[in-house]
Coordinates of C-alpha atoms and ligand atoms in Angstrom, one line a residue:
M5 CA 75.3 103.8 97.1
S6 CA 72.6 102.7 99.4
D7 CA 72.0 105.7 101.5
V8 CA 72.4 105.7 105.2
V9 CA 68.7 106.1 105.9
L10 CA 68.8 105.9 109.7
K11 CA 69.0 109.4 111.3
I12 CA 70.9 109.7 114.5
G13 CA 71.0 112.7 116.7
V14 CA 71.7 114.1 120.1
V15 CA 69.0 115.2 122.5
T16 CA 69.2 118.4 124.5
G17 CA 67.0 119.7 127.3
E18 CA 64.3 117.8 129.1
L19 CA 64.0 114.1 128.1
A20 CA 60.3 114.2 128.6
S21 CA 59.8 116.8 125.9
Q22 CA 61.3 114.6 123.2
R23 CA 59.0 112.9 120.7
S24 CA 59.9 109.2 120.8
D25 CA 58.2 105.8 120.7
V26 CA 60.5 104.0 123.1
W27 CA 63.3 104.8 125.6
V28 CA 66.2 102.4 125.6
V29 CA 67.9 101.5 128.9
G30 CA 70.8 99.1 129.5
V31 CA 71.0 96.3 132.1
Y32 CA 74.2 94.7 133.2
Q33 CA 74.6 91.0 133.5
G34 CA 73.3 89.8 136.8
G35 CA 70.2 92.1 136.5
E36 CA 71.5 95.5 137.5
P37 CA 70.2 98.4 135.5
Q38 CA 72.4 101.3 134.5
P39 CA 72.1 104.3 136.8
A40 CA 70.3 106.4 134.2
L41 CA 67.2 104.3 134.7
A42 CA 66.5 106.8 137.5
A43 CA 65.5 109.3 134.8
C44 CA 62.4 107.1 134.2
G45 CA 61.0 107.8 137.6
E46 CA 60.4 105.6 140.7
E47 CA 57.4 103.8 139.4
V48 CA 59.1 102.6 136.2
E49 CA 62.3 101.8 138.1
R50 CA 60.4 99.6 140.5
E51 CA 58.8 97.7 137.6
V52 CA 62.1 97.2 135.9
R53 CA 63.7 95.8 139.0
R54 CA 60.7 93.5 139.5
I55 CA 61.2 92.1 136.0
L56 CA 64.9 91.7 136.5
K57 CA 64.4 89.9 139.8
A58 CA 62.0 87.6 138.1
G59 CA 64.8 86.7 135.7
W60 CA 62.9 87.7 132.5
L61 CA 66.0 89.5 131.4
R62 CA 69.5 88.7 132.6
G63 CA 71.4 91.5 131.1
E64 CA 73.5 89.4 128.8
S65 CA 74.7 91.1 125.6
G66 CA 72.4 90.6 122.7
E67 CA 69.3 90.4 124.9
S68 CA 66.4 92.8 124.5
F69 CA 63.0 93.2 126.2
F70 CA 60.1 95.6 125.6
L71 CA 58.4 96.7 128.7
P72 CA 55.0 98.4 128.4
I73 CA 54.7 101.6 130.4
P74 CA 51.5 102.5 132.1
A75 CA 50.1 105.9 131.2
G76 CA 50.8 108.6 133.7
S77 CA 54.0 107.1 134.9
G78 CA 56.0 110.2 134.0
V79 CA 57.8 108.5 131.0
P80 CA 56.3 110.0 127.8
V81 CA 56.6 106.8 125.8
E82 CA 54.5 103.6 125.6
R83 CA 57.4 101.2 125.9
L84 CA 60.8 100.9 127.4
L85 CA 63.4 98.8 125.5
L86 CA 65.7 97.1 128.0
V87 CA 68.9 95.9 126.4
G88 CA 71.7 93.6 127.8
L89 CA 75.0 95.2 128.4
G90 CA 76.9 92.1 129.5
K91 CA 79.3 92.1 132.5
R92 CA 79.6 95.5 134.0
E93 CA 83.4 95.1 134.5
S94 CA 84.1 94.0 131.0
V95 CA 82.1 96.2 128.7
T96 CA 84.0 97.3 125.6
L97 CA 83.5 99.7 122.7
E98 CA 83.0 96.8 120.4
G99 CA 80.2 95.6 122.7
F100 CA 78.6 99.0 122.3
R101 CA 78.9 98.8 118.6
A102 CA 77.1 95.5 118.7
L103 CA 74.5 97.0 121.1
G104 CA 73.8 99.9 118.7
A105 CA 73.1 97.4 116.0
A106 CA 71.0 95.3 118.3
V107 CA 68.8 98.3 119.3
V108 CA 68.1 99.0 115.6
K109 CA 67.2 95.4 115.0
A110 CA 64.9 95.2 118.0
C111 CA 63.2 98.4 116.9
N112 CA 62.8 97.3 113.3
K113 CA 61.2 94.1 114.5
S114 CA 58.7 95.8 116.7
G115 CA 57.6 98.7 114.5
V116 CA 59.4 101.4 116.4
D117 CA 59.9 104.7 114.4
R118 CA 61.8 106.8 116.9
A119 CA 63.9 105.6 119.8
L120 CA 65.7 107.6 122.5
T121 CA 68.5 105.9 124.2
L122 CA 69.7 106.6 127.7
V123 CA 72.6 104.2 127.5
A124 CA 75.1 106.9 126.9
L125 CA 74.0 109.0 129.8
D126 CA 76.3 107.0 132.0
T127 CA 80.0 106.3 132.0
H128 CA 80.3 102.5 131.7
R129 CA 83.4 101.1 133.3
K130 CA 86.0 103.6 132.0
L131 CA 84.1 104.4 128.8
A132 CA 82.7 108.0 128.9
G133 CA 79.2 108.5 127.6
I134 CA 80.4 110.3 124.5
K135 CA 82.5 107.3 123.5
V136 CA 79.6 105.0 124.2
M137 CA 77.4 107.1 122.0
E138 CA 79.9 107.1 119.1
A139 CA 80.4 103.4 119.3
M140 CA 76.6 102.7 119.4
A141 CA 75.9 105.1 116.6
E142 CA 78.6 103.5 114.4
G143 CA 77.2 100.1 115.2
A144 CA 73.6 101.2 114.5
W145 CA 74.6 102.5 111.1
L146 CA 76.8 99.5 110.3
G147 CA 74.1 97.1 111.4
S148 CA 71.3 98.8 109.4
Y149 CA 73.1 98.1 106.1
R150 CA 71.3 95.9 103.6
F151 CA 72.3 94.8 100.1
E152 CA 69.0 94.3 98.4
R153 CA 69.4 95.7 95.0
F154 CA 68.9 92.3 93.4
Q155 CA 65.9 91.3 95.4
N156 CA 62.4 92.2 94.3
Q157 CA 60.5 94.1 96.9
D158 CA 58.5 91.1 98.3
K159 CA 61.6 89.1 98.9
K160 CA 63.4 91.7 100.9
E161 CA 64.3 90.5 104.4
T162 CA 62.6 93.3 106.2
P163 CA 60.2 95.2 103.9
R164 CA 57.9 96.0 106.7
H165 CA 59.6 98.4 109.0
R166 CA 62.7 100.5 109.6
L167 CA 63.7 102.6 112.6
Q168 CA 63.7 106.2 111.3
K169 CA 65.4 108.1 114.1
L170 CA 67.7 107.1 117.0
A171 CA 68.4 109.9 119.5
F172 CA 71.0 109.8 122.2
A173 CA 70.5 111.5 125.6
L174 CA 73.9 112.7 126.9
A175 CA 75.2 114.4 129.9
D176 CA 75.0 118.2 129.5
D177 CA 78.7 118.9 129.4
V178 CA 79.4 116.9 126.3
H179 CA 76.6 118.0 123.9
K180 CA 78.8 120.3 121.9
R181 CA 81.4 117.7 121.1
A182 CA 78.8 115.1 120.4
G183 CA 77.4 116.5 117.2
K184 CA 80.8 116.6 115.6
R185 CA 81.6 113.0 116.6
L186 CA 78.3 111.8 115.3
Q187 CA 78.8 113.5 112.0
R188 CA 82.3 111.9 111.7
A189 CA 80.9 108.4 112.6
E190 CA 78.3 108.8 109.9
W191 CA 80.8 109.7 107.2
I192 CA 82.9 106.7 108.2
A193 CA 79.8 104.5 108.1
R194 CA 79.0 105.8 104.7
G195 CA 82.4 104.8 103.6
V196 CA 81.9 101.4 105.0
H197 CA 78.6 101.1 103.2
L198 CA 80.2 102.1 99.9
A199 CA 82.9 99.5 100.4
R200 CA 80.3 96.8 101.2
D201 CA 78.2 97.8 98.2
L202 CA 81.2 97.5 95.8
A203 CA 82.4 94.2 97.3
N204 CA 79.0 92.6 97.3
M205 CA 78.5 93.2 93.6
P206 CA 78.9 90.0 91.6
G207 CA 81.7 89.6 89.1
N208 CA 79.5 90.1 86.0
L209 CA 78.2 93.4 87.2
L210 CA 81.5 94.8 88.6
T211 CA 84.3 94.4 86.1
P212 CA 87.5 96.4 86.3
E213 CA 86.0 98.8 83.8
I214 CA 82.9 99.3 85.9
L215 CA 85.0 99.8 89.0
A216 CA 87.0 102.4 87.2
K217 CA 83.7 104.2 86.3
K218 CA 82.8 104.2 90.0
G219 CA 86.2 105.8 90.6
R220 CA 85.4 108.6 88.1
E221 CA 82.0 109.1 89.8
L222 CA 83.7 109.7 93.1
A223 CA 85.7 112.5 91.5
E224 CA 82.5 114.1 90.3
R225 CA 81.0 114.4 93.7
L226 CA 84.0 114.9 95.9
P227 CA 87.3 116.7 96.0
I228 CA 89.1 113.7 94.5
K229 CA 91.1 113.5 91.3
T230 CA 90.7 110.2 89.6
T231 CA 93.0 108.9 86.9
I232 CA 92.5 105.6 85.1
L233 CA 95.4 103.8 83.5
S234 CA 93.8 101.6 80.9
A235 CA 95.4 98.5 79.5
P236 CA 97.3 100.2 76.7
V237 CA 98.8 102.7 79.2
L238 CA 99.7 99.9 81.5
A239 CA 101.5 98.3 78.6
Q240 CA 103.4 101.5 78.0
K241 CA 104.4 101.7 81.6
G242 CA 105.5 98.0 81.6
M243 CA 102.9 97.1 84.2
N244 CA 102.9 93.5 83.1
G245 CA 101.9 92.1 86.5
I246 CA 98.5 93.7 86.1
L247 CA 98.3 92.9 82.4
A248 CA 99.2 89.2 82.9
V249 CA 96.6 88.6 85.5
G250 CA 93.9 90.2 83.3
Q251 CA 94.9 88.7 80.0
G252 CA 92.7 85.7 80.2
S253 CA 89.5 87.8 80.6
A254 CA 87.5 89.7 78.0
N255 CA 87.2 92.4 80.6
P256 CA 90.5 94.3 80.4
P257 CA 92.4 95.2 83.5
C258 CA 93.2 98.8 84.6
L259 CA 94.8 100.8 87.4
I260 CA 92.6 103.3 89.3
V261 CA 94.4 106.2 91.0
M262 CA 92.5 108.5 93.3
E263 CA 94.2 111.6 94.7
Y264 CA 93.0 113.6 97.6
R265 CA 95.1 116.7 98.5
R266 CA 94.0 119.0 101.2
G267 CA 97.1 118.6 103.4
G268 CA 99.2 121.4 101.8
D269 CA 102.9 120.4 102.1
K270 CA 102.3 117.6 104.6
P271 CA 103.6 114.2 103.5
T272 CA 101.4 111.8 101.5
L273 CA 99.8 108.6 102.6
A274 CA 99.4 105.9 99.9
V275 CA 96.7 103.3 100.2
V276 CA 96.8 100.4 97.8
G277 CA 93.9 97.9 97.5
K278 CA 93.8 94.6 95.6
A279 CA 90.8 94.5 93.3
V280 CA 90.5 91.2 91.5
T281 CA 86.8 91.5 90.5
F282 CA 86.6 87.7 90.2
D283 CA 89.3 85.2 91.1
S284 CA 88.7 81.8 89.5
G285 CA 92.4 81.0 90.0
G286 CA 93.0 81.2 86.2
I287 CA 94.7 78.2 84.6
S288 CA 95.5 77.0 88.1
L289 CA 91.8 76.8 88.5
K290 CA 90.3 76.8 92.0
P291 CA 88.0 74.0 93.1
G292 CA 84.3 74.7 92.5
A293 CA 83.2 74.7 96.1
K294 CA 82.6 78.3 97.3
M295 CA 84.3 79.7 94.2
E296 CA 81.5 82.3 94.1
E297 CA 83.0 83.9 97.2
M298 CA 85.8 85.1 95.0
K299 CA 83.7 88.0 93.8
F300 CA 84.8 89.4 97.2
D301 CA 88.4 89.3 96.0
M302 CA 88.3 93.1 95.3
S303 CA 87.5 93.9 98.9
G304 CA 90.9 95.6 99.4
G305 CA 90.2 97.9 96.5
A306 CA 86.6 98.5 97.9
A307 CA 88.1 99.5 101.2
V308 CA 90.3 102.1 99.4
F309 CA 87.2 103.5 97.7
G310 CA 85.3 103.7 101.0
F311 CA 88.3 105.3 102.7
M312 CA 88.7 107.9 100.0
H313 CA 85.0 108.7 100.1
A314 CA 85.0 109.1 103.9
I315 CA 88.1 111.4 104.1
A316 CA 86.8 113.5 101.3
E317 CA 83.4 113.9 103.0
M318 CA 85.3 114.8 106.3
K319 CA 87.5 117.2 104.4
L320 CA 90.4 116.0 106.4
P321 CA 93.5 118.2 106.0
I322 CA 95.7 115.4 104.7
N323 CA 97.2 114.1 101.4
V324 CA 96.3 110.7 100.3
V325 CA 96.7 108.7 97.1
G326 CA 94.6 105.6 96.6
V327 CA 95.9 103.1 94.1
V328 CA 93.6 100.2 93.0
P329 CA 94.8 97.6 90.5
A330 CA 91.8 95.9 89.0
A331 CA 91.7 92.7 87.0
E332 CA 89.7 89.6 86.5
N333 CA 91.5 86.3 86.8
L334 CA 90.0 83.8 84.4
P335 CA 91.3 80.8 82.4
S336 CA 91.1 81.0 78.6
G337 CA 93.2 80.6 75.5
T338 CA 94.8 84.0 76.2
A339 CA 95.3 83.4 80.0
Q340 CA 98.8 83.3 81.5
R341 CA 100.2 79.9 82.2
P342 CA 102.2 78.4 85.1
G343 CA 105.8 78.7 84.1
D344 CA 105.4 82.1 82.4
V345 CA 107.9 84.8 83.2
I346 CA 106.8 88.4 83.4
K347 CA 108.7 91.6 83.8
T348 CA 107.1 93.9 86.3
A349 CA 107.0 97.7 86.1
K350 CA 109.9 97.8 88.6
G351 CA 112.0 95.6 86.4
V352 CA 111.8 92.6 88.7
F353 CA 111.3 89.3 86.7
V354 CA 108.7 87.0 88.2
E355 CA 108.2 83.4 87.4
V356 CA 104.5 82.5 87.7
I357 CA 104.3 79.1 89.3
N358 CA 100.6 79.3 90.1
T359 CA 98.2 81.6 88.3
D360 CA 96.0 81.6 91.5
A361 CA 98.7 83.7 93.3
E362 CA 97.6 86.6 91.2
G363 CA 97.0 89.3 93.9
R364 CA 100.7 89.8 94.5
L365 CA 101.3 90.2 90.7
I366 CA 98.9 93.1 90.4
L367 CA 100.0 94.6 93.8
A368 CA 103.6 94.5 92.6
D369 CA 102.9 97.0 89.9
A370 CA 100.5 99.0 92.1
L371 CA 103.0 99.3 94.9
H372 CA 105.6 100.4 92.5
H373 CA 103.3 103.0 91.0
A374 CA 102.3 104.2 94.5
A375 CA 106.0 104.9 95.3
S376 CA 106.1 107.4 92.4
Y377 CA 104.0 109.7 94.6
D378 CA 106.8 109.6 97.1
P379 CA 104.5 108.8 100.1
D380 CA 106.0 108.6 103.5
V381 CA 103.7 105.7 104.3
I382 CA 102.2 102.9 102.1
I383 CA 99.4 100.7 103.4
D384 CA 98.1 98.0 101.3
L385 CA 95.0 95.9 101.9
A386 CA 94.3 92.6 100.1
T387 CA 92.4 89.4 100.3
L388 CA 95.7 87.8 99.6
T389 CA 96.1 84.3 101.1
G390 CA 93.9 81.5 102.2
A391 CA 96.8 80.8 104.6
C392 CA 95.8 83.9 106.5
V393 CA 92.3 82.5 107.1
I394 CA 94.0 79.4 108.5
A395 CA 96.3 81.4 110.7
L396 CA 93.8 84.0 112.1
G397 CA 90.3 82.9 111.1
N398 CA 87.8 85.7 110.9
H399 CA 88.6 87.8 113.9
A400 CA 91.7 89.6 112.9
S401 CA 93.5 90.6 109.7
G402 CA 97.1 89.7 109.1
L403 CA 99.6 92.5 109.5
L404 CA 103.1 92.6 108.1
G405 CA 105.5 95.3 107.1
N406 CA 108.9 96.9 107.4
K407 CA 108.5 99.5 110.1
R408 CA 107.8 98.7 113.7
S409 CA 106.3 102.1 114.7
L410 CA 103.8 101.9 111.8
L411 CA 102.8 98.4 112.6
K412 CA 102.4 99.3 116.3
K413 CA 100.1 102.2 115.4
L414 CA 98.0 100.1 113.1
R415 CA 97.6 97.5 115.8
Q416 CA 96.5 100.0 118.3
T417 CA 94.1 101.7 115.9
G418 CA 92.7 98.3 114.9
E419 CA 92.1 97.4 118.6
R420 CA 90.3 100.7 119.3
C421 CA 88.2 100.8 116.1
G422 CA 87.1 97.2 116.2
E423 CA 89.0 96.1 113.1
R424 CA 91.8 94.1 114.7
V425 CA 95.0 93.4 112.9
W426 CA 97.6 90.9 114.2
P427 CA 101.3 90.8 113.4
L428 CA 103.2 88.0 111.6
P429 CA 106.9 88.2 111.1
L430 CA 108.8 89.2 108.0
F431 CA 112.1 87.7 108.9
A432 CA 114.6 87.7 106.0
E433 CA 114.9 83.9 106.1
Y434 CA 111.5 83.6 104.6
Q435 CA 112.6 85.3 101.4
E436 CA 114.5 82.1 100.5
Q437 CA 111.1 80.5 99.8
I438 CA 110.4 82.7 96.8
K439 CA 113.8 82.3 95.1
S440 CA 113.3 81.2 91.5
Q441 CA 115.5 79.0 89.2
V442 CA 114.7 81.0 86.1
A443 CA 113.7 84.5 87.3
D444 CA 114.4 86.9 90.1
I445 CA 111.6 85.6 92.2
K446 CA 108.6 83.3 91.9
N447 CA 105.0 84.0 92.9
V448 CA 104.6 81.2 95.4
G449 CA 106.7 80.2 98.3
G450 CA 105.3 76.7 99.1
R451 CA 102.7 75.6 101.6
E452 CA 104.5 76.8 104.7
A453 CA 104.0 80.4 106.0
G454 CA 101.9 81.3 102.9
T455 CA 100.8 84.7 104.3
I456 CA 104.4 85.6 105.1
T457 CA 105.9 84.6 101.8
A458 CA 103.2 86.5 100.0
A459 CA 104.2 89.6 102.0
C460 CA 107.9 88.8 101.2
F461 CA 106.9 89.0 97.6
L462 CA 105.3 92.4 98.0
S463 CA 108.3 93.7 100.0
R464 CA 110.3 93.4 96.8
F465 CA 108.3 96.2 95.3
V466 CA 108.7 98.7 98.1
E467 CA 111.9 100.4 99.0
E468 CA 113.3 99.4 102.3
S469 CA 113.5 103.1 103.4
R470 CA 109.7 103.6 103.0
A471 CA 107.4 102.7 105.8
W472 CA 105.0 100.1 104.5
A473 CA 102.4 97.9 106.0
H474 CA 100.5 95.0 104.4
V475 CA 97.1 94.0 105.7
D476 CA 95.8 90.6 104.6
I477 CA 92.0 90.7 104.9
A478 CA 91.3 87.3 103.3
G479 CA 89.6 86.2 106.6
T480 CA 87.9 89.4 107.5
A481 CA 86.6 90.8 104.2
Y482 CA 83.3 88.9 104.2
D483 CA 81.3 87.1 106.8
H484 CA 78.9 84.2 106.4
S485 CA 77.9 83.8 110.0
G486 CA 76.1 87.1 110.6
S487 CA 77.0 86.5 114.2
R488 CA 77.9 90.1 114.9
A489 CA 75.0 92.4 114.8
H490 CA 76.9 95.2 113.1
M491 CA 78.4 92.9 110.5
P492 CA 75.6 91.6 108.3
K493 CA 76.3 88.6 106.1
G494 CA 78.4 89.3 103.0
A495 CA 81.0 92.0 102.6
T496 CA 82.1 93.6 105.8
G497 CA 83.8 96.7 104.4
V498 CA 86.8 95.9 106.6
G499 CA 89.7 98.3 106.3
V500 CA 87.6 101.5 105.9
R501 CA 87.4 102.1 109.7
L502 CA 91.0 101.1 110.2
L503 CA 92.2 103.5 107.6
C504 CA 89.9 106.3 108.7
R505 CA 90.8 106.1 112.4
Y506 CA 94.5 105.8 111.4
A507 CA 94.2 109.0 109.3
L508 CA 92.3 110.8 112.1
T509 CA 94.8 110.1 114.7
E510 CA 97.8 110.7 112.5
R511 CA 96.6 113.7 110.5
M512 CA 99.7 113.2 108.5
Ligands
BES25 N1 92.1 85.5 96.6 C1 92.9 84.4 97.0 C2 93.0 84.3 98.5 C3 91.8 84.0 99.3 C4 91.5 82.8 99.7 C5 91.0 85.1 99.8 C6 90.3 82.5 100.5 C7 89.9 84.9 100.5 C8 89.6 83.6 100.9 C9 94.2 84.5 96.4 O1 94.3 85.0 95.2 C10 94.7 83.1 96.3 O2 94.2 82.3 95.5 N2 95.8 82.7 97.0 C11 96.4 81.4 96.9 C12 97.8 81.6 96.9 C13 98.6 80.3 96.6 C14 98.3 79.8 95.2 C15 100.0 80.5 96.8 C16 95.9 80.7 98.2 O3 95.9 81.3 99.2 O4 95.6 79.5 98.1
MN26 MN1 94.0 83.6 93.6
ZN27 ZN1 92.9 86.4 94.7

């Protein structure tokens, strides 16, 4: 895993005694600096106000401006970094995540080694300094992620400079709690980085077998027990959904199970993640355009890895089982065909109309297997349907499930943590669309409501009495715009923060 190199800490005592290259201060839109600017002394404050008046900086989010500080001004640094906070009345935690990433970026560009930020000294709107700090730190770590292992040194985007240390000045009364929060944010960020690393790997270098090996490696370093169900074992257990999807590839499929038990006799949370290491569509071959993006089709599984990693580092007192069905969907002489009928582990017969609707086939067996751990909640994450990208675009994942209270919690968690999920209905009427002439169900439900009918399919593999939520991350798992500072291009690691924050608030 690419290490989180950026060190982030909290500063105690006199600001002036801190070794730093720049101080960071926020400016609201309209040119009003945050109150903490006063800590820089009158002379600097006057200079800042002069610059704001001149309109060199407007305070819009994303803006940054380095101001040289004359010697003897009382501020022990050579430069001040002014950053835009956006409209004062509408600042958000998500805005501060982006800000944290923007600070890192500005520092990297300008050769800054150590920065001290005063942004979290103030309460912004209703957001207390400690929350602002947590969001900025998370954003800083998320934004400093790079996937460069296949680029020779000279081609790397920023070989020149990296910010080494970011320190937060905080109001005195919150210092104690701050360290703990920072540590937690770092563990979560490391989980996101792991998920991104896995999802960014190309199909040739991350096969189901290699992913299984990564699962075993987690167990070596962390209090996690990993079990791999290889293809012959899957056959014994009748997991023909996973086998059918993988049968066209020379790389055999498998089921990766990771158990984390530190919750005593508390109930178990099961998280299931689709890991199609490459999805060509199979015999129902996808068009060539952008097919390379289907290396990201294991992002649900990657999120489960990242989540397990984070909770194990946090040593959370909970019980979790992570279930990751892994397969490669390729066309060949041994591939499954449209029209095939398979018997899933649960005993449900499925008619395969389209081999490109493979995610639900592997999830069918994985969900059924997850139920054998008798969890009280099952959450699955999957890049399941293109229809979800049409419905919600890139700014929210689709959310479906069978229990209102669980869906509500996930929606709230997503809103707070910056990984939004948005509900779609699972009305019984939609089940009609997956009725089959020859089997119990078929694996496609027609063009209409594609995300919903996919979830209908999954629902057949979860008992109605068990709380279950399905998160369709097809539109959020990777980003090609790079438009959000804390979401570099490529895999986003979506799902890790959602699951972590859910686990933290639930402590099941
Ligand atoms: N992995 C794809 C879904 C996908 C599409 C993810 C775009 C990310 C971006 C999935 O396996 C798939 O191919 N789904 C089909 C289902 C259809 C055949 C019913 C789809 O959405 O077109
Ligand atoms: Mn597919
Ligand atoms: Zn797929």
